[in-house]
Each structure stands twice: as C-alpha cells, then as structure tokens.
Amino acid sequence: MKILHASAEYFPYIKMGGLADMLASLTKEQAKSEEVYVALPFIGGLGKEPQWTGKEYPALLSKDAKTDSLIVSVLMASRFLEAEESGVKLYFFQSDLFQSLNSIYGHADEHFRFAMFSYACYALSQMLKVDVFHAHDWHTALSVALQKDSPFPIPSVFTIHNLAYQGDHPFWMTGFLKEEPFRLVTSPFDHNGKCNYMKAGILSAGQITTVSPGYREETLTEPNGFGLSYCLNQRASDYSGILNGIDSDEWNAKIDKRIYKTFTDSNWKEGKLKNKTELYKEIGRPFLPLDAPLVGLIGRLTYQKGFPTFLKALLERRHLPHRYVVLGSGDPETENAFFHLSETIPDIFYFYKGYNEGLAHKIEAASDFFLMPSLFEPCGLNQMYSHVYGSIPIVSRVGGLKDTVEESNLLPYKTGIVFEPNDVGSLGYALERASDLFRSDERDVVVKNIMNLDWSWEKRKKEYQLVYTRSIELQI
Ligand code: ADP
Ligand code: GLC
C-alpha cells in the first residue's frame, strides 16, 4: 500500500510537540511493510539537514497550471524536494512561503500559508498516485477537502491531534479558497462565523481518527469538543481513537546516548542515582539529600498543560521531600511564576526556560516521578517515555493519560498515580501518595513493571491499517 502523510511537523526536522514524534515513529514502523511518503514544509530552521535524493516534484497539477492567478504563480515557483529517512520518503515543500521561517507556527498569514501547503500536498498525492492520503491537524485539513472535490479522489484519513487549535479565520481572509486552483465551496466550513479548517477536515475525510480512545469519547461532548462535538457526532461511525505509540530507538533507557548512564530494569536504582547526580551538576543545583524524590515536568507552558494547578499544589505541600526540575516555555505568566520559584526556593525547585531535546531525555532518566497535570490531553507521550525510563508518571485523569496510566490497587497493574484534573487538593494528595510509594518496597515492583510495558507501534499500526482499508472500501 502507498501512503502519503501530510503534516506541519516531523521529528527531527520540525518539532514543536508530540505531533512530530508521533508521525516520525508511526511512519518508521509503517515503512517496514508499506511504501510511506511524508509531505512537510521546508522551513529555514530545519532541525537536521535532509538526505536529498536529488528528485523533485511540482507543487501544482498540470491542469491547474493553465489557469491564471497570483496563487497559481506562487505554486508554480514552488516544488517538492525528495529526501529519505529511515525507509520513509520525505517531500519538503520548498516555497518562498516557508523558506524564511525559523519556526513553523505563530506567524501572520498562517491561513494562506497552510492552505497553499495543503493544495501542494493534494497535488503531490495525485502525482504519486497513492492508495491512501493521511492528513494531520488543521494545517493540512484543506487537502482532504480538495481530495473530496477532486475528479479522482484518493481515499483519505484525517487525524486530530488537538482540537484546541482549529485554524479558524474570518471569511474575508479566506475568499481566495473559492478561486483557482482551490475552487472550494467554503460555506460548510463555517463555524461561529469563521472559516474553520479543522471542520473542513472533519466533514471531508473518508475516516477520522484521534490519538487515543479516551480523547475520542471526550471530544463527542462539550467542552472538550471545543465547539466541534456536533460535527464529530455527525461522523461518529467514521471516527476512531487510536492510541499513539513511541519510538523505542529514540526513547529507551537501555541505549539512549543523550543520558549520562544507560540502565535496565535490574540496575535502575544505580542508573537513576548516576543520572540524578550528573543532572544536578549540569543545572548547577546540588539538591540534597540525593535520595529525595525528584519530580520531572516537561512541556509547552499552555493552558492545556494545567501548570497553575501544579503551582498551587506545590506551595500547599511544601512539607513533602520532593525536588522539582521543570523544562518548558510558553505562556509568560507561567514562565514568570516558575522563575520566581526557582529564585525563592532554589533548594527544591529548578526551571529551565526553552526547548532542549537533550535535557528532556536527561530529566526523564533522572526523575523518580514525572508529573503531567493536563486539563485535557489528546494522548500525551511523556507518560509513556517516563515508563520506559522507570520514572513513575503522576497524571490527571484525562484523554490519553487515563488510557495509559493506571493506579491499580493490584500491584502488577499499577503503572502510575492518577488524580482529578484542575483539582489542587487531588493533585496534592497524589504528591503525598508519591512520597509514600517512594519509600515503600512496592516501588521496585512498579518500576520494573513500567519499564517493561510495550508502547511500540508494532501492534497499533494495524489499527491504522484497518482505518485505511475502511476508507478505501468507502470510496469503491
Ligand atoms: P504536546 O504535543 O501537546 O506538546 P506530547 O506529550 O504529545 O504533548 O509531546 C510533547 C513532546 O515535546 C515530548 O516529546 C516532549 O518531551 C517535548 N517537549 C515539550 N516541551 C519541550 C521542551 N521545552 N524541551 C524539549 N522537549 C520538549
Ligand atoms: C498533540 C496533543 C498530544 C498528543 C500529540 C501527538 O499535540 O496535545 O496530547 O500526544 O498531539 O498526537
């Protein structure tokens, strides 16, 4: 089967969050048995120099090249450059629209830039004559709408990674979608008076998926549907939740070159102690005693991640022996609050503002616990990464977190600590339970247990295969 994915992120080239990791690891696994292609934007600030094959493809279908418009001329001056990575063919969309960008999101004209990228992805799918076209999140959603209206539609799948970001723009900005080469009827994409790209993807795709069964259920009602639950309910029979997998070549305590000392489930105590000691040296914080539990936190500092709840719980439970190392950037208010704690309680709290892939691995390896206080979480990857590094996750009971972490009373099934979202008391009590678990004999059983959980894509890629088959059958 030939599959083309279209995405704004792909690790290690463009990464802002979990989408990059999810797609790179899924496609690497798919490429073991299928022909897998990925289209992504060519930005100035790529995380790695691609291995070019020298092949190029146009970004415009020849029939559309005959029409005359500004958009057509921009697309004529753009192209796809082919590269290869782990058995996957990558198609970098080279265009003035993206070339000058150092990071992928947050720029003016996103409505136009991603619409153009979406058209180019659609054109590429037609040129490569793929069997399935798989688009991810609002940035590429219009390519699915173009597919639906095409005289030669390719079976399509649209994956929602996060409903909080929908790509909705005032209609006066999206008038160009009616023109060549789009020719889209945009009135069905109207949501609250705006042209909503995410809605276009939901309405147009043959099959829709999201990244965990738990989040699928949550998005069928408000507020977690972010206003689009009615749309998802209309398409409920074509909508499935497939849990993300992880890349065990990238995230693996046994072989990780980014950490200070690799370890297994039999020498994890020694491994953690060494990683903790070295991490403290690197960040310049000799947190003592060394056997006090270290809680790691990593993430985009946005509303979704629930950090203000953590801040309140931390201050309420100052008596606990925990030390905290936080890595992230985003919302300035949360950044300032973390900086403030880093200054006022430097003996227990450290904050690193920024994005640092290497440090993320080191924190996972050194931490005894990993905290994710999300208010909502489509899947979440760090709780699974934490398992692999023997770092016990403490998570809120939402979305993919509740599908992957269980605080069972039956010891062999306990894979973490779970609390209620947005509830300071519940989070505080979870921190208390972590402290008890840290000192008890149970900890060894739990750590060994979580280090052996299988979060690989091997089993789960079959679920995507089924969705592809369903989308193909629908088209016949
Ligand atoms: P989301 O996609 O919502 O941000 P996920 O848990 O799915 O959440 O994935 C986040 C990914 O981004 C993880 O690989 C995490 O380690 C990484 N990450 C987030 N913030 C940072 C940061 N500041 N530095 C390094 N890695 C980060
Ligand atoms: C989104 C979600 C996150 C998920 C990731 C990959 O960014 O916020 O929960 O793990 O996509 O699917």
XYZ file of C-alpha atoms in Angstrom, residues 161-436:
276
model
C -4.054 15.671 17.377
C -5.522 18.588 19.260
C -8.977 20.140 18.913
C -7.896 23.255 20.780
C -6.200 24.511 17.619
C -8.649 24.638 14.717
C -7.284 27.149 12.223
C -10.371 29.349 12.099
C -10.152 32.576 10.157
C -12.608 35.347 9.252
C -14.214 34.692 5.867
C -12.836 37.948 4.478
C -9.384 36.372 4.802
C -10.235 33.101 3.094
C -12.007 34.349 -0.044
C -9.076 33.043 -2.125
C -10.249 29.472 -1.405
C -13.059 29.982 -3.933
C -10.535 30.877 -6.648
C -8.227 28.759 -8.805
C -6.733 26.293 -8.075
C -8.800 25.615 -4.902
C -12.362 26.116 -6.172
C -13.718 25.142 -2.733
C -17.260 25.810 -1.537
C -16.418 27.067 1.933
C -19.875 27.692 3.435
C -19.992 24.204 5.068
C -16.759 25.040 6.924
C -18.490 27.930 8.705
C -18.229 27.657 12.471
C -19.195 30.663 14.601
C -18.960 32.881 11.532
C -15.416 31.849 10.656
C -13.911 29.544 8.048
C -12.759 26.614 10.187
C -10.089 24.407 8.584
C -10.415 21.699 11.254
C -14.130 21.446 10.494
C -13.304 21.136 6.785
C -11.114 18.127 7.595
C -13.767 16.511 9.804
C -16.516 16.921 7.196
C -14.444 15.878 4.189
C -12.290 12.920 5.267
C -13.268 9.348 4.482
C -12.222 8.360 8.004
C -11.350 10.470 11.027
C -9.118 9.412 13.875
C -7.793 10.933 17.040
C -4.852 9.870 19.149
C -6.485 7.909 21.997
C -9.822 6.191 22.648
C -10.273 8.268 25.819
C -9.926 11.574 23.946
C -12.291 10.337 21.226
C -15.018 9.869 23.836
C -14.300 13.241 25.463
C -14.489 15.157 22.185
C -18.017 13.931 21.497
C -19.295 16.284 24.214
C -18.515 19.859 25.204
C -16.365 21.494 26.432
C -13.760 19.014 25.114
C -15.119 19.179 21.574
C -14.068 22.872 21.569
C -17.364 23.646 19.825
C -16.997 20.932 17.171
C -18.564 17.999 19.083
C -21.731 18.324 16.960
C -19.647 17.755 13.859
C -17.815 14.797 15.356
C -21.134 13.273 16.438
C -22.405 13.508 12.864
C -19.374 11.484 11.803
C -19.180 9.230 14.895
C -19.338 5.958 12.937
C -16.301 7.036 10.874
C -14.387 8.365 13.881
C -11.952 6.199 15.856
C -9.453 6.663 18.667
C -6.059 5.014 18.158
C -3.500 5.349 20.912
C -0.095 6.738 19.889
C 2.989 4.546 20.063
C 6.572 5.588 20.785
C 9.919 5.139 19.040
C 11.985 2.760 21.124
C 15.179 3.673 19.251
C 14.812 7.309 20.372
C 13.318 6.809 23.842
C 14.997 3.843 25.519
C 16.860 3.865 28.865
C 18.952 0.894 27.733
C 20.556 2.590 24.710
C 19.905 6.345 24.987
C 23.119 8.210 24.091
C 21.738 11.516 25.374
C 21.608 10.415 29.037
C 24.542 10.196 31.456
C 24.241 6.455 32.110
C 22.054 3.871 30.406
C 20.233 1.365 32.637
C 17.843 -1.588 32.643
C 15.134 -2.856 34.969
C 17.778 -4.712 37.005
C 20.188 -1.807 37.666
C 17.676 1.053 37.560
C 18.484 2.281 41.102
C 22.142 2.729 40.281
C 21.256 4.208 36.853
C 18.863 6.776 38.293
C 21.291 7.836 41.017
C 24.059 8.477 38.479
C 21.680 10.357 36.142
C 20.353 12.417 39.031
C 23.832 13.304 40.324
C 25.019 14.373 36.875
C 21.826 16.312 36.092
C 22.178 18.276 39.342
C 25.777 19.108 38.403
C 24.736 20.220 34.911
C 21.956 22.502 36.129
C 24.095 23.780 38.997
C 21.672 22.741 41.730
C 23.093 20.293 44.268
C 19.635 19.287 45.552
C 20.195 17.391 48.810
C 19.713 14.781 50.054
C 20.291 12.827 46.856
C 17.734 10.254 47.892
C 14.897 12.815 47.987
C 12.370 12.050 45.221
C 12.865 14.061 42.032
C 9.753 15.046 40.089
C 10.295 15.997 36.419
C 7.978 18.206 34.334
C 8.428 18.975 30.616
C 6.065 20.657 28.225
C 4.651 23.575 26.338
C 3.539 26.054 29.021
C -0.012 26.484 27.752
C -3.465 26.392 29.311
C -3.837 22.738 28.234
C -0.978 21.522 30.408
C -2.521 22.672 33.724
C 0.666 24.057 35.312
C -1.101 26.669 37.511
C -2.826 23.773 39.341
C 0.608 22.284 39.982
C 1.964 25.606 41.268
C -0.795 25.856 43.861
C -0.465 22.203 44.926
C 3.311 22.539 45.252
C 3.012 25.521 47.590
C 0.368 23.768 49.659
C 2.573 20.660 50.029
C 5.905 22.351 50.769
C 6.452 19.850 53.617
C 6.921 16.981 51.119
C 10.522 15.938 50.379
C 10.152 16.314 46.568
C 12.546 18.262 44.373
C 11.313 19.596 41.023
C 13.044 20.119 37.684
C 10.890 21.858 35.076
C 11.676 22.328 31.364
C 9.425 24.330 29.078
C 8.449 27.609 27.527
C 5.265 29.356 26.512
C 2.770 31.418 28.465
C 4.811 34.301 30.053
C 2.752 34.265 33.262
C 3.616 30.625 33.936
C 7.246 31.209 32.936
C 7.444 34.100 35.425
C 5.849 32.041 38.192
C 8.390 29.260 37.596
C 11.304 31.733 37.542
C 10.024 33.172 40.799
C 10.019 29.742 42.486
C 13.431 28.968 41.057
C 14.711 32.113 42.831
C 12.779 31.827 46.087
C 13.032 28.080 46.770
C 16.250 27.178 44.879
C 16.913 24.243 47.197
C 13.915 22.329 45.835
C 12.900 23.908 42.508
C 14.712 24.478 39.187
C 13.273 25.917 35.979
C 14.901 25.849 32.525
C 13.111 28.103 30.074
C 13.404 26.968 26.491
C 13.312 23.963 24.233
C 16.048 21.385 24.786
C 15.671 17.861 23.404
C 18.804 16.514 25.164
C 17.752 17.904 28.538
C 14.300 16.326 28.105
C 15.928 12.879 27.876
C 18.177 13.600 30.870
C 15.219 14.688 33.001
C 13.289 11.518 32.116
C 16.307 9.385 33.069
C 16.992 11.200 36.360
C 13.428 11.629 37.645
C 11.756 9.316 40.127
C 8.336 10.687 39.160
C 7.063 12.597 36.123
C 4.144 14.970 36.570
C 1.553 15.792 33.887
C -1.269 17.924 35.333
C -3.055 18.444 31.973
C -6.593 19.839 31.865
C -7.065 17.877 28.645
C -4.601 15.656 26.786
C -5.365 14.057 23.407
C -2.702 11.419 24.007
C 0.471 12.691 25.663
C 3.787 10.992 25.010
C 5.838 11.843 28.093
C 3.914 9.482 30.379
C 4.950 6.609 28.068
C 8.529 7.904 27.786
C 8.541 8.051 31.615
C 7.510 4.407 31.854
C 10.445 3.386 29.699
C 12.878 5.305 31.969
C 11.345 3.932 35.176
C 10.046 7.362 36.109
C 6.616 6.822 37.686
C 4.035 9.089 35.990
C 1.667 11.190 38.105
C -1.114 12.209 35.709
C -4.546 13.791 35.627
C -7.426 11.509 34.652
C -7.956 12.819 31.101
C -7.715 11.696 27.455
C -4.739 9.534 26.586
C -3.297 9.845 30.097
C -6.147 7.819 31.586
C -5.726 5.229 28.783
C -2.044 4.680 29.563
C -1.645 5.147 33.320
C -3.496 3.137 35.937
C -3.306 3.477 39.700
C -4.477 -0.012 40.427
C -4.563 -1.490 43.921
C -3.350 -4.730 42.399
C 0.372 -4.131 42.327
C 1.222 -5.788 38.986
C -1.238 -3.449 37.263
C -0.114 -0.241 38.891
C 1.571 1.952 36.265
C 1.418 5.354 37.951
C -0.549 7.742 40.138
C -3.768 9.355 38.918
C -5.631 12.458 40.151
C -8.576 14.600 39.062
C -7.812 17.397 36.562
C -7.850 21.026 37.687
C -8.154 19.961 41.333
C -5.412 21.301 43.603
C -6.398 19.054 46.518
C -6.432 15.909 44.386
C -3.022 16.755 42.882
C -1.615 17.495 46.336
C -2.861 14.145 47.622
C -1.278 12.446 44.581
C 2.061 14.030 45.544
C 1.590 12.632 49.069
C 0.969 9.137 47.644
C 4.093 9.501 45.513
C 6.081 10.229 48.651
C 4.716 7.073 50.350
